[in-house]
Amino acid sequence: MRFILAKDATDVSQKAYDFIRKSILQNPSLTLGLATGSTPLELYKLMINDYKRGNISFKNIRTINLDEYVGLPEGHPQSYRYFMDYNLFNHIDIDKNNTKVPNGSAIDLNKECEDYSSFISKNVQDIQILGIGSNGHIAFNEPGTSFNSSTHIVDLKESTIKDNARFFDNETEVPKKAITMGIKDIMGAKMIILLATGSSKAEAIYRAIKGPITEDCPASVLQSHPNTVILGDHTASFWIRVNREPD
Ligand code: GLP
């Protein structure tokens, strides 16, 4: 695991995009694992701007998203499919048939999970982008999730519902369940880039990098991945910078 200290959120996004850009120029049909949340938004803007300037094409890439809420009606503005279309896919030349987001409205959710994991094993992510939850979750793999998990349905923790309530009119509207790539699906990626910005991530970043590798902090599993880069801005890297355990 490599940790890179970035100045601020813009620098985190730019550094992440530098990796992605270089890889796409080398392999225009690569598979990119994508994340939602507020953290990668600036990265997606950089991708859009670079495309609009005619510097890059995403025509032949394939994308696989980490997760989706269960039970939001199709087209709901807080669904992760909508988020990806609105914040990235609608603005670049990607073929939407090559963009995959779990279907949280599938009638048979267990089958959706099995199919999703099997799809990932056949389309391994060349680069997987990750954010991190304030409790150390990656995708929607909450503390306690088995490192051996494939795509599955989760009950969201109270802290995650609270964190994500800011995107909904009120907390009661946040779905209680989600479908998420499992930790094994994520760890299969050839390269992982985790982005962290803001002080609310500082404790999770410390535990992910310096803490024990434990299912209590799902992101700590990344210490055992052969090619992971963690990009943290100044505030998210606070405990790493002062080099002591969070109070
Ligand atoms: C959600 C997503 C995660 C994301 C996390 C952090 O829980 N499932 O993939 O990493 O939020 O989001 P944010 O970047 O908004 O802090």
Tab-separated table of C-alpha atoms and ligand atoms in Angstrom:
chain	number	residue	atom	x	y	z
A	1	MET	CA	0.000	0.000	0.000
A	2	ARG	CA	1.292	3.409	-0.973
A	3	PHE	CA	0.092	6.575	0.748
A	4	ILE	CA	0.286	9.904	-1.085
A	5	LEU	CA	-0.301	13.134	0.809
A	6	ALA	CA	-2.145	15.612	-1.379
A	7	LYS	CA	-2.629	19.309	-0.705
A	8	ASP	CA	-6.401	19.433	-0.968
A	9	ALA	CA	-9.396	17.798	-2.642
A	10	THR	CA	-8.418	19.181	-6.050
A	11	ASP	CA	-4.935	17.724	-5.747
A	12	VAL	CA	-6.376	14.340	-4.653
A	13	SER	CA	-8.609	14.298	-7.745
A	14	GLN	CA	-5.859	15.419	-10.100
A	15	LYS	CA	-3.436	12.799	-8.831
A	16	ALA	CA	-6.113	10.094	-9.177
A	17	TYR	CA	-6.915	11.239	-12.694
A	18	ASP	CA	-3.212	11.188	-13.653
A	19	PHE	CA	-3.154	7.436	-12.883
A	20	ILE	CA	-6.402	6.815	-14.766
A	21	ARG	CA	-5.467	8.922	-17.772
A	22	LYS	CA	-2.091	7.259	-18.199
A	23	SER	CA	-3.688	3.801	-17.958
A	24	ILE	CA	-6.419	4.608	-20.500
A	25	LEU	CA	-3.875	5.985	-22.955
A	26	GLN	CA	-1.977	2.692	-22.613
A	27	ASN	CA	-5.111	0.545	-22.756
A	28	PRO	CA	-8.140	2.332	-24.280
A	29	SER	CA	-10.449	-0.589	-23.434
A	30	LEU	CA	-9.616	-0.940	-19.781
A	31	THR	CA	-12.103	-1.727	-17.040
A	32	LEU	CA	-12.575	0.970	-14.465
A	33	GLY	CA	-14.270	0.344	-11.137
A	34	LEU	CA	-16.148	3.456	-10.065
A	35	ALA	CA	-17.476	4.820	-6.806
A	36	THR	CA	-20.204	7.234	-5.807
A	37	GLY	CA	-20.325	9.693	-2.909
A	38	SER	CA	-19.138	13.279	-2.886
A	39	THR	CA	-15.413	12.475	-2.870
A	40	PRO	CA	-14.978	11.323	-6.503
A	41	LEU	CA	-17.101	14.152	-7.955
A	42	GLU	CA	-14.120	16.348	-8.741
A	43	LEU	CA	-12.353	13.439	-10.396
A	44	TYR	CA	-15.378	12.929	-12.649
A	45	LYS	CA	-15.297	16.625	-13.560
A	46	LEU	CA	-11.654	16.277	-14.586
A	47	MET	CA	-12.569	13.314	-16.795
A	48	ILE	CA	-15.375	15.312	-18.424
A	49	ASN	CA	-13.206	18.389	-18.989
A	50	ASP	CA	-10.387	16.361	-20.477
A	51	TYR	CA	-12.839	14.656	-22.841
A	52	LYS	CA	-14.459	17.966	-23.826
A	53	ARG	CA	-11.065	19.410	-24.662
A	54	GLY	CA	-10.591	16.487	-27.036
A	55	ASN	CA	-7.644	15.071	-25.117
A	56	ILE	CA	-9.068	11.652	-24.342
A	57	SER	CA	-11.768	9.230	-25.356
A	58	PHE	CA	-13.657	6.874	-23.038
A	59	LYS	CA	-15.428	5.196	-25.935
A	60	ASN	CA	-13.979	1.761	-25.374
A	61	ILE	CA	-13.655	1.595	-21.616
A	62	ARG	CA	-15.922	-0.523	-19.451
A	63	THR	CA	-17.006	0.593	-15.982
A	64	ILE	CA	-18.272	-1.358	-12.995
A	65	ASN	CA	-19.754	0.450	-10.025
A	66	LEU	CA	-19.356	-0.574	-6.444
A	67	ASP	CA	-22.857	-0.433	-5.090
A	68	GLU	CA	-26.482	0.659	-5.252
A	69	TYR	CA	-29.295	1.265	-2.795
A	70	VAL	CA	-31.995	-1.376	-2.625
A	71	GLY	CA	-35.548	-0.310	-3.279
A	72	LEU	CA	-35.220	3.141	-4.816
A	73	PRO	CA	-37.479	3.431	-7.843
A	74	GLU	CA	-35.736	3.520	-11.235
A	75	GLY	CA	-34.612	7.041	-12.086
A	76	HIS	CA	-34.635	8.182	-8.434
A	77	PRO	CA	-32.174	11.086	-8.217
A	78	GLN	CA	-30.401	9.498	-5.251
A	79	SER	CA	-29.904	6.146	-6.953
A	80	TYR	CA	-26.297	5.477	-7.820
A	81	ARG	CA	-27.236	4.750	-11.446
A	82	TYR	CA	-28.706	8.242	-11.687
A	83	PHE	CA	-25.651	9.684	-9.926
A	84	MET	CA	-23.275	8.097	-12.442
A	85	ASP	CA	-25.325	9.123	-15.478
A	86	TYR	CA	-25.761	12.666	-14.200
A	87	ASN	CA	-22.227	13.248	-12.939
A	88	LEU	CA	-20.207	11.390	-15.543
A	89	PHE	CA	-21.657	9.089	-18.194
A	90	ASN	CA	-23.990	11.652	-19.819
A	91	HIS	CA	-21.050	13.978	-20.454
A	92	ILE	CA	-18.468	11.669	-22.020
A	93	ASP	CA	-18.387	9.381	-25.042
A	94	ILE	CA	-18.712	6.146	-23.066
A	95	ASP	CA	-21.052	3.461	-24.414
A	96	LYS	CA	-23.668	3.176	-21.651
A	97	ASN	CA	-24.078	-0.517	-22.484
A	98	ASN	CA	-20.591	-0.894	-21.072
A	99	THR	CA	-21.427	0.748	-17.743
A	100	LYS	CA	-22.529	-1.558	-14.987
A	101	VAL	CA	-24.225	-0.587	-11.734
A	102	PRO	CA	-25.881	-3.216	-9.517
A	103	ASN	CA	-29.637	-3.335	-9.991
A	104	GLY	CA	-31.135	-2.537	-6.587
A	105	SER	CA	-34.639	-3.088	-7.950
A	106	ALA	CA	-33.994	-6.613	-9.233
A	107	ILE	CA	-36.830	-8.977	-8.353
A	108	ASP	CA	-34.356	-11.682	-7.412
A	109	LEU	CA	-31.673	-9.799	-5.519
A	110	ASN	CA	-29.665	-12.920	-4.678
A	111	LYS	CA	-29.387	-13.763	-8.343
A	112	GLU	CA	-28.381	-10.164	-9.088
A	113	CYS	CA	-25.575	-10.528	-6.518
A	114	GLU	CA	-24.355	-13.813	-8.001
A	115	ASP	CA	-24.464	-12.440	-11.547
A	116	TYR	CA	-22.634	-9.280	-10.507
A	117	SER	CA	-19.770	-11.162	-8.843
A	118	SER	CA	-19.486	-13.513	-11.772
A	119	PHE	CA	-19.388	-10.534	-14.151
A	120	ILE	CA	-16.569	-8.970	-12.115
A	121	SER	CA	-14.537	-12.165	-12.156
A	122	LYS	CA	-14.715	-12.102	-15.961
A	123	ASN	CA	-14.077	-8.345	-16.204
A	124	VAL	CA	-11.463	-7.682	-13.565
A	125	GLN	CA	-11.041	-4.003	-12.754
A	126	ASP	CA	-7.758	-2.614	-14.082
A	127	ILE	CA	-8.247	0.265	-11.668
A	128	GLN	CA	-10.806	0.409	-8.873
A	129	ILE	CA	-11.647	3.825	-7.435
A	130	LEU	CA	-12.768	3.825	-3.805
A	131	GLY	CA	-13.992	6.336	-1.276
A	132	ILE	CA	-14.125	5.522	2.414
A	133	GLY	CA	-16.869	5.802	5.003
A	134	SER	CA	-16.164	7.528	8.302
A	135	ASN	CA	-16.422	4.090	9.966
A	136	GLY	CA	-13.876	2.609	7.540
A	137	HIS	CA	-16.387	1.041	5.152
A	138	ILE	CA	-15.514	0.567	1.503
A	139	ALA	CA	-18.362	0.424	-1.008
A	140	PHE	CA	-21.117	-0.613	1.425
A	141	ASN	CA	-19.004	-3.222	3.189
A	142	GLU	CA	-19.661	-2.215	6.757
A	143	PRO	CA	-17.428	-3.115	9.726
A	144	GLY	CA	-17.703	-6.850	10.379
A	145	THR	CA	-18.026	-7.831	6.695
A	146	SER	CA	-16.018	-10.917	5.782
A	147	PHE	CA	-12.894	-10.240	3.739
A	148	ASN	CA	-14.030	-13.220	1.688
A	149	SER	CA	-17.340	-11.649	0.680
A	150	SER	CA	-18.562	-11.418	-2.882
A	151	THR	CA	-21.434	-9.142	-4.006
A	152	HIS	CA	-24.143	-9.208	-1.338
A	153	ILE	CA	-27.049	-7.374	0.245
A	154	VAL	CA	-26.271	-5.331	3.347
A	155	ASP	CA	-28.174	-3.677	6.137
A	156	LEU	CA	-26.685	-0.198	6.345
A	157	LYS	CA	-25.289	0.885	9.694
A	158	GLU	CA	-26.874	3.797	11.495
A	159	SER	CA	-23.687	5.875	11.021
A	160	THR	CA	-23.767	5.321	7.249
A	161	ILE	CA	-27.462	6.236	7.049
A	162	LYS	CA	-26.649	9.431	8.977
A	163	ASP	CA	-23.639	10.232	6.759
A	164	ASN	CA	-25.693	9.772	3.599
A	165	ALA	CA	-28.820	11.547	4.867
A	166	ARG	CA	-27.425	14.847	3.553
A	167	PHE	CA	-28.318	13.734	0.039
A	168	PHE	CA	-31.980	13.064	0.920
A	169	ASP	CA	-34.743	15.357	2.155
A	170	ASN	CA	-34.568	13.673	5.535
A	171	GLU	CA	-32.959	10.691	7.240
A	172	THR	CA	-36.059	8.489	7.070
A	173	GLU	CA	-35.837	8.517	3.271
A	174	VAL	CA	-32.389	6.898	3.196
A	175	PRO	CA	-32.762	3.251	2.174
A	176	LYS	CA	-31.842	0.771	4.902
A	177	LYS	CA	-30.379	-1.786	2.535
A	178	ALA	CA	-27.935	-1.787	-0.337
A	179	ILE	CA	-26.334	-4.170	-2.782
A	180	THR	CA	-22.562	-3.974	-2.737
A	181	MET	CA	-19.528	-5.453	-4.358
A	182	GLY	CA	-17.896	-7.678	-1.764
A	183	ILE	CA	-14.419	-7.206	-0.366
A	184	LYS	CA	-13.115	-10.142	-2.407
A	185	ASP	CA	-14.538	-8.512	-5.591
A	186	ILE	CA	-12.730	-5.273	-4.737
A	187	MET	CA	-9.457	-6.953	-3.806
A	188	GLY	CA	-9.384	-8.691	-7.184
A	189	ALA	CA	-8.722	-5.335	-8.896
A	190	LYS	CA	-5.264	-4.956	-10.418
A	191	MET	CA	-4.883	-1.504	-8.917
A	192	ILE	CA	-6.937	0.266	-6.235
A	193	ILE	CA	-6.986	4.029	-5.687
A	194	LEU	CA	-8.728	5.206	-2.531
A	195	LEU	CA	-9.584	8.897	-2.270
A	196	ALA	CA	-10.116	10.600	1.070
A	197	THR	CA	-10.843	14.234	1.747
A	198	GLY	CA	-11.937	16.115	4.839
A	199	SER	CA	-11.442	15.696	8.567
A	200	SER	CA	-14.377	13.275	8.959
A	201	LYS	CA	-12.211	10.664	7.217
A	202	ALA	CA	-9.050	11.196	9.288
A	203	GLU	CA	-9.668	8.441	11.817
A	204	ALA	CA	-10.718	5.914	9.181
A	205	ILE	CA	-7.634	6.722	7.100
A	206	TYR	CA	-5.347	6.195	10.084
A	207	ARG	CA	-6.970	2.848	10.895
A	208	ALA	CA	-6.894	1.778	7.238
A	209	ILE	CA	-3.175	2.495	6.884
A	210	LYS	CA	-1.655	1.997	10.316
A	211	GLY	CA	-4.192	-0.055	12.211
A	212	PRO	CA	-4.364	-3.836	12.385
A	213	ILE	CA	-5.819	-5.629	9.366
A	214	THR	CA	-9.223	-6.393	10.779
A	215	GLU	CA	-12.788	-6.816	9.590
A	216	ASP	CA	-13.679	-4.108	12.140
A	217	CYS	CA	-12.151	-1.644	9.678
A	218	PRO	CA	-12.931	-2.941	6.164
A	219	ALA	CA	-10.473	-0.533	4.484
A	220	SER	CA	-7.579	-2.065	6.468
A	221	VAL	CA	-7.751	-5.066	4.100
A	222	LEU	CA	-6.105	-2.837	1.489
A	223	GLN	CA	-2.811	-3.212	3.362
A	224	SER	CA	-2.652	-6.710	1.905
A	225	HIS	CA	-3.383	-5.628	-1.686
A	226	PRO	CA	-0.295	-5.607	-3.949
A	227	ASN	CA	-1.061	-2.331	-5.729
A	228	THR	CA	-3.091	0.132	-3.693
A	229	VAL	CA	-2.609	3.882	-3.563
A	230	ILE	CA	-4.308	5.943	-0.864
A	231	LEU	CA	-4.623	9.613	-1.727
A	232	GLY	CA	-5.442	11.767	1.268
A	233	ASP	CA	-5.765	15.512	1.497
A	234	HIS	CA	-4.259	17.451	4.376
A	235	THR	CA	-7.224	17.099	6.727
A	236	ALA	CA	-8.070	13.478	5.955
A	237	SER	CA	-4.402	12.673	6.604
A	238	PHE	CA	-4.257	14.452	9.949
A	239	TRP	CA	-3.537	11.398	12.160
A	240	ILE	CA	-1.113	9.993	9.604
A	241	ARG	CA	0.746	13.297	9.519
A	242	VAL	CA	1.023	13.615	13.297
A	243	ASN	CA	1.799	9.893	13.399
A	244	ARG	CA	-0.240	8.918	16.403
A	245	GLU	CA	-3.462	7.103	17.097
A	246	PRO	CA	-6.660	9.172	16.946
A	247	ASP	CA	-7.753	10.460	20.382
B	1	GLP	C1	-21.192	5.692	0.521
B	1	GLP	C2	-20.692	4.839	-0.632
B	1	GLP	C3	-19.196	4.610	-0.536
B	1	GLP	C4	-18.488	5.941	-0.328
B	1	GLP	C5	-18.964	6.561	0.947
B	1	GLP	C6	-18.288	7.890	1.264
B	1	GLP	O1	-21.393	4.984	1.690
B	1	GLP	N1	-21.330	3.568	-0.656
B	1	GLP	O2	-18.753	3.985	-1.722
B	1	GLP	O3	-17.111	5.718	-0.282
B	1	GLP	O4	-20.359	6.792	0.818
B	1	GLP	O5	-18.952	8.929	0.644
B	1	GLP	P1	-18.458	10.412	0.545
B	1	GLP	O6	-17.424	10.409	-0.522
B	1	GLP	O7	-19.660	11.205	0.171
B	1	GLP	O8	-17.904	10.773	1.872
